[in-house]
């Protein structure tokens, strides 16, 4: 039977860009040991106090239906957190609780795109972006960023693609590049959104993982709160990826309509998960504890990779990744990643998996304990140096 063009079109067929990841997992399943630096997931479980709260809430009976837009107490807690961090007045009515940041991104695109609308997003990008836009009926349009700019977007590049666009989706701190957008960059993008009447969708799921500079939410810029939808989540900040707890923050009228979407999709999130989310948000020490290893490992990556021939570590200002420019090896990111997996059983994602702008790069998730990460980076650097030397000799 024929399926809808909408659902067939989400991936547009072909490879999902995660071939290397699937191969690494198959090798592990076959009993081979692989140093896995592919997925942005913590190498630790959710903190104990959050799990205890989840268990207590579930056993106390908070296991029935909840209200679709999210528990009022949690919406209020998110609003207070957002207001405290950004200075933008935010009430519970500005917040919709969603099944993770991913459902927040989908809700945002659904809320503002009509079928066939052009939706801008930057390249490199988090893997689900084009599919999320297509699922909401939009047409994804990529705007390249450049390694020589540390992957900070340039407003004129966005301008060049903006004709007929309805939305711009940005992500800072950024996956995969580790860039934290600076104030001038965000002001340029905000000015463009205001002038062109674009909605800004701001993916801020890594906002607690900033190692350099400061995280600025563009919703706080002048004239932006009425046109910005911010996606947030406890996945990365509290090691709660499996709990699927996130939110979207935006103008009250938009949030009220998105609550209709929650009614016809998730019908609300589990009460015991939301109660645990309240505990997570109530103790700042928890997110500091989760963020600390990634800062330490970012510093470790800098030390191990400094001055090594064949690769260059991009600034890695935030998030849980290190982006390596491996173009001196003469290999594409894909060929390099495959060869590294074959030679050293080290799995890292080719830049090409995140868009054409990351070609010749490798994304290393800083998700192994420090000792094994150092071992993997050392082997990776030696491999890059040898490959670059060979490329130089044959040139
Ligand atoms: N946005 C970015 C940039 C991500 O890297 C991820 C997950 O890796 C998400 C959104 C979705 O996160 P979640 O749905 O777990 O909150």
mmCIF file of N, CA, C and O in Angstrom, residues 228-274:
data_model
loop_
_atom_site.group_PDB
_atom_site.id
_atom_site.type_symbol
_atom_site.label_atom_id
_atom_site.label_comp_id
_atom_site.label_asym_id
_atom_site.label_seq_id
_atom_site.Cartn_x
_atom_site.Cartn_y
_atom_site.Cartn_z
ATOM 1 N N UNK A 228 10.791 34.249 18.595
ATOM 2 C CA UNK A 228 11.768 33.181 18.847
ATOM 3 C C UNK A 228 11.117 32.018 19.584
ATOM 4 O O UNK A 228 10.361 32.219 20.541
ATOM 5 N N UNK A 229 11.423 30.821 19.130
ATOM 6 C CA UNK A 229 10.990 29.603 19.808
ATOM 7 C C UNK A 229 12.261 28.876 20.234
ATOM 8 O O UNK A 229 13.110 28.560 19.395
ATOM 9 N N UNK A 230 12.404 28.657 21.544
ATOM 10 C CA UNK A 230 13.638 28.071 22.081
ATOM 11 C C UNK A 230 13.381 26.615 22.473
ATOM 12 O O UNK A 230 12.466 26.333 23.254
ATOM 13 N N UNK A 231 14.186 25.712 21.938
ATOM 14 C CA UNK A 231 14.098 24.300 22.327
ATOM 15 C C UNK A 231 15.111 24.028 23.426
ATOM 16 O O UNK A 231 16.292 24.373 23.299
ATOM 17 N N UNK A 232 14.637 23.421 24.516
ATOM 18 C CA UNK A 232 15.515 23.049 25.627
ATOM 19 C C UNK A 232 15.243 21.611 26.028
ATOM 20 O O UNK A 232 14.273 20.992 25.568
ATOM 21 N N UNK A 233 16.100 21.078 26.882
ATOM 22 C CA UNK A 233 15.981 19.659 27.214
ATOM 23 C C UNK A 233 16.812 19.333 28.442
ATOM 24 O O UNK A 233 17.803 20.006 28.726
ATOM 25 N N UNK A 234 16.429 18.283 29.152
ATOM 26 C CA UNK A 234 17.261 17.783 30.255
ATOM 27 C C UNK A 234 18.188 16.659 29.797
ATOM 28 O O UNK A 234 18.976 16.152 30.583
ATOM 29 N N UNK A 235 18.096 16.289 28.511
ATOM 30 C CA UNK A 235 18.894 15.155 28.008
ATOM 31 C C UNK A 235 20.370 15.346 28.266
ATOM 32 O O UNK A 235 21.038 14.498 28.846
ATOM 33 N N UNK A 236 20.909 16.479 27.779
ATOM 34 C CA UNK A 236 22.353 16.688 27.840
ATOM 35 C C UNK A 236 22.760 17.281 29.184
ATOM 36 O O UNK A 236 23.804 16.945 29.727
ATOM 37 N N UNK A 237 21.923 18.170 29.723
ATOM 38 C CA UNK A 237 22.307 18.883 30.945
ATOM 39 C C UNK A 237 22.255 17.981 32.176
ATOM 40 O O UNK A 237 22.967 18.216 33.143
ATOM 41 N N UNK A 238 21.398 16.955 32.163
ATOM 42 C CA UNK A 238 21.214 16.128 33.350
ATOM 43 C C UNK A 238 21.367 14.633 33.062
ATOM 44 O O UNK A 238 20.902 13.803 33.845
ATOM 45 N N UNK A 239 22.012 14.300 31.939
ATOM 46 C CA UNK A 239 22.180 12.881 31.577
ATOM 47 C C UNK A 239 20.846 12.152 31.638
ATOM 48 O O UNK A 239 20.715 11.085 32.240
ATOM 49 N N UNK A 240 19.837 12.755 31.011
ATOM 50 C CA UNK A 240 18.489 12.178 31.034
ATOM 51 C C UNK A 240 17.999 11.874 29.613
ATOM 52 O O UNK A 240 16.802 12.018 29.321
ATOM 53 N N UNK A 241 18.911 11.441 28.745
ATOM 54 C CA UNK A 241 18.534 11.244 27.339
ATOM 55 C C UNK A 241 17.327 10.311 27.188
ATOM 56 O O UNK A 241 16.452 10.561 26.368
ATOM 57 N N UNK A 242 17.308 9.250 27.994
ATOM 58 C CA UNK A 242 16.222 8.274 27.843
ATOM 59 C C UNK A 242 14.911 8.709 28.471
ATOM 60 O O UNK A 242 13.866 8.106 28.195
ATOM 61 N N UNK A 243 14.940 9.723 29.312
ATOM 62 C CA UNK A 243 13.702 10.167 29.963
ATOM 63 C C UNK A 243 12.817 10.981 29.025
ATOM 64 O O UNK A 243 11.626 11.152 29.287
ATOM 65 N N UNK A 244 13.405 11.486 27.948
ATOM 66 C CA UNK A 244 12.682 12.256 26.939
ATOM 67 C C UNK A 244 11.924 13.425 27.573
ATOM 68 O O UNK A 244 10.692 13.505 27.507
ATOM 69 N N UNK A 245 12.674 14.315 28.185
ATOM 70 C CA UNK A 245 12.037 15.469 28.816
ATOM 71 C C UNK A 245 12.672 16.758 28.307
ATOM 72 O O UNK A 245 13.858 17.004 28.532
ATOM 73 N N UNK A 246 11.868 17.532 27.599
ATOM 74 C CA UNK A 246 12.345 18.798 27.064
ATOM 75 C C UNK A 246 11.230 19.827 27.076
ATOM 76 O O UNK A 246 10.173 19.607 27.679
ATOM 77 N N UNK A 247 11.483 20.948 26.405
ATOM 78 C CA UNK A 247 10.473 22.006 26.384
ATOM 79 C C UNK A 247 10.699 22.931 25.200
ATOM 80 O O UNK A 247 11.774 22.969 24.615
ATOM 81 N N UNK A 248 9.639 23.663 24.921
ATOM 82 C CA UNK A 248 9.759 24.744 23.955
ATOM 83 C C UNK A 248 9.260 26.003 24.656
ATOM 84 O O UNK A 248 8.273 25.964 25.385
ATOM 85 N N UNK A 249 9.991 27.092 24.485
ATOM 86 C CA UNK A 249 9.626 28.375 25.096
ATOM 87 C C UNK A 249 9.337 29.360 23.969
ATOM 88 O O UNK A 249 10.108 29.439 23.004
ATOM 89 N N UNK A 250 8.239 30.083 24.083
ATOM 90 C CA UNK A 250 7.904 31.041 23.031
ATOM 91 C C UNK A 250 6.734 31.920 23.436
ATOM 92 O O UNK A 250 6.285 31.879 24.592
ATOM 93 N N UNK A 251 6.214 32.706 22.495
ATOM 94 C CA UNK A 251 5.080 33.574 22.799
ATOM 95 C C UNK A 251 3.867 32.736 23.230
ATOM 96 O O UNK A 251 3.648 31.640 22.697
ATOM 97 N N UNK A 252 3.084 33.275 24.169
ATOM 98 C CA UNK A 252 1.962 32.518 24.735
ATOM 99 C C UNK A 252 1.017 31.963 23.680
ATOM 100 O O UNK A 252 0.586 30.812 23.752
ATOM 101 N N UNK A 253 0.708 32.796 22.666
ATOM 102 C CA UNK A 253 -0.267 32.366 21.660
ATOM 103 C C UNK A 253 0.269 31.164 20.883
ATOM 104 O O UNK A 253 -0.485 30.222 20.578
ATOM 105 N N UNK A 254 1.552 31.187 20.573
ATOM 106 C CA UNK A 254 2.150 30.062 19.837
ATOM 107 C C UNK A 254 2.168 28.809 20.709
ATOM 108 O O UNK A 254 1.859 27.702 20.243
ATOM 109 N N UNK A 255 2.506 28.992 21.984
ATOM 110 C CA UNK A 255 2.567 27.835 22.902
ATOM 111 C C UNK A 255 1.184 27.206 23.051
ATOM 112 O O UNK A 255 1.033 25.978 23.076
ATOM 113 N N UNK A 256 0.156 28.055 23.114
ATOM 114 C CA UNK A 256 -1.207 27.524 23.259
ATOM 115 C C UNK A 256 -1.568 26.650 22.059
ATOM 116 O O UNK A 256 -2.199 25.590 22.216
ATOM 117 N N UNK A 257 -1.181 27.056 20.861
ATOM 118 C CA UNK A 257 -1.474 26.245 19.664
ATOM 119 C C UNK A 257 -0.639 24.962 19.676
ATOM 120 O O UNK A 257 -1.095 23.900 19.283
ATOM 121 N N UNK A 258 0.626 25.070 20.141
ATOM 122 C CA UNK A 258 1.474 23.873 20.187
ATOM 123 C C UNK A 258 0.949 22.869 21.200
ATOM 124 O O UNK A 258 1.179 21.658 21.059
ATOM 125 N N UNK A 259 0.227 23.342 22.206
ATOM 126 C CA UNK A 259 -0.385 22.416 23.168
ATOM 127 C C UNK A 259 -1.405 21.534 22.440
ATOM 128 O O UNK A 259 -1.589 20.363 22.802
ATOM 129 N N UNK A 260 -2.048 22.066 21.392
ATOM 130 C CA UNK A 260 -2.965 21.231 20.595
ATOM 131 C C UNK A 260 -2.195 20.077 19.954
ATOM 132 O O UNK A 260 -2.695 18.958 19.850
ATOM 133 N N UNK A 261 -0.991 20.397 19.516
ATOM 134 C CA UNK A 261 -0.152 19.357 18.887
ATOM 135 C C UNK A 261 0.186 18.275 19.922
ATOM 136 O O UNK A 261 0.174 17.077 19.621
ATOM 137 N N UNK A 262 0.499 18.716 21.163
ATOM 138 C CA UNK A 262 0.799 17.743 22.230
ATOM 139 C C UNK A 262 -0.412 16.838 22.462
ATOM 140 O O UNK A 262 -0.273 15.625 22.656
ATOM 141 N N UNK A 263 -1.613 17.412 22.404
ATOM 142 C CA UNK A 263 -2.824 16.618 22.635
ATOM 143 C C UNK A 263 -2.975 15.520 21.586
ATOM 144 O O UNK A 263 -3.393 14.401 21.894
ATOM 145 N N UNK A 264 -2.613 15.821 20.345
ATOM 146 C CA UNK A 264 -2.820 14.820 19.287
ATOM 147 C C UNK A 264 -1.580 13.953 19.037
ATOM 148 O O UNK A 264 -1.583 13.130 18.137
ATOM 149 N N UNK A 265 -0.516 14.160 19.835
ATOM 150 C CA UNK A 265 0.666 13.300 19.662
ATOM 151 C C UNK A 265 0.990 12.565 20.964
ATOM 152 O O UNK A 265 0.532 11.460 21.177
ATOM 153 N N UNK A 266 1.697 13.208 21.865
ATOM 154 C CA UNK A 266 2.125 12.504 23.084
ATOM 155 C C UNK A 266 1.024 12.389 24.127
ATOM 156 O O UNK A 266 1.060 11.516 24.975
ATOM 157 N N UNK A 267 0.074 13.329 24.129
ATOM 158 C CA UNK A 267 -0.979 13.379 25.148
ATOM 159 C C UNK A 267 -0.367 13.569 26.532
ATOM 160 O O UNK A 267 -0.863 13.065 27.534
ATOM 161 N N UNK A 268 0.728 14.269 26.576
ATOM 162 C CA UNK A 268 1.381 14.540 27.866
ATOM 163 C C UNK A 268 2.508 13.565 28.150
ATOM 164 O O UNK A 268 2.553 12.466 27.609
ATOM 165 N N UNK A 269 3.423 13.991 28.996
ATOM 166 C CA UNK A 269 4.585 13.176 29.373
ATOM 167 C C UNK A 269 4.305 12.463 30.691
ATOM 168 O O UNK A 269 3.513 12.960 31.489
ATOM 169 N N UNK A 270 4.953 11.331 30.965
ATOM 170 C CA UNK A 270 4.702 10.618 32.227
ATOM 171 C C UNK A 270 4.923 11.517 33.446
ATOM 172 O O UNK A 270 5.932 12.225 33.528
ATOM 173 N N UNK A 271 3.982 11.439 34.403
ATOM 174 C CA UNK A 271 4.069 12.287 35.590
ATOM 175 C C UNK A 271 5.323 12.029 36.402
ATOM 176 O O UNK A 271 5.950 12.949 36.934
ATOM 177 N N UNK A 272 5.739 10.744 36.494
ATOM 178 C CA UNK A 272 6.917 10.444 37.323
ATOM 179 C C UNK A 272 8.197 10.982 36.697
ATOM 180 O O UNK A 272 9.142 11.331 37.408
ATOM 181 N N UNK A 273 8.202 11.088 35.367
ATOM 182 C CA UNK A 273 9.374 11.673 34.701
ATOM 183 C C UNK A 273 9.375 13.193 34.936
ATOM 184 O O UNK A 273 10.423 13.803 35.208
ATOM 185 N N UNK A 274 8.202 13.798 34.851
ATOM 186 C CA UNK A 274 8.142 15.250 35.066
ATOM 187 C C UNK A 274 8.487 15.601 36.515
ATOM 188 O O UNK A 274 9.154 16.606 36.768
#
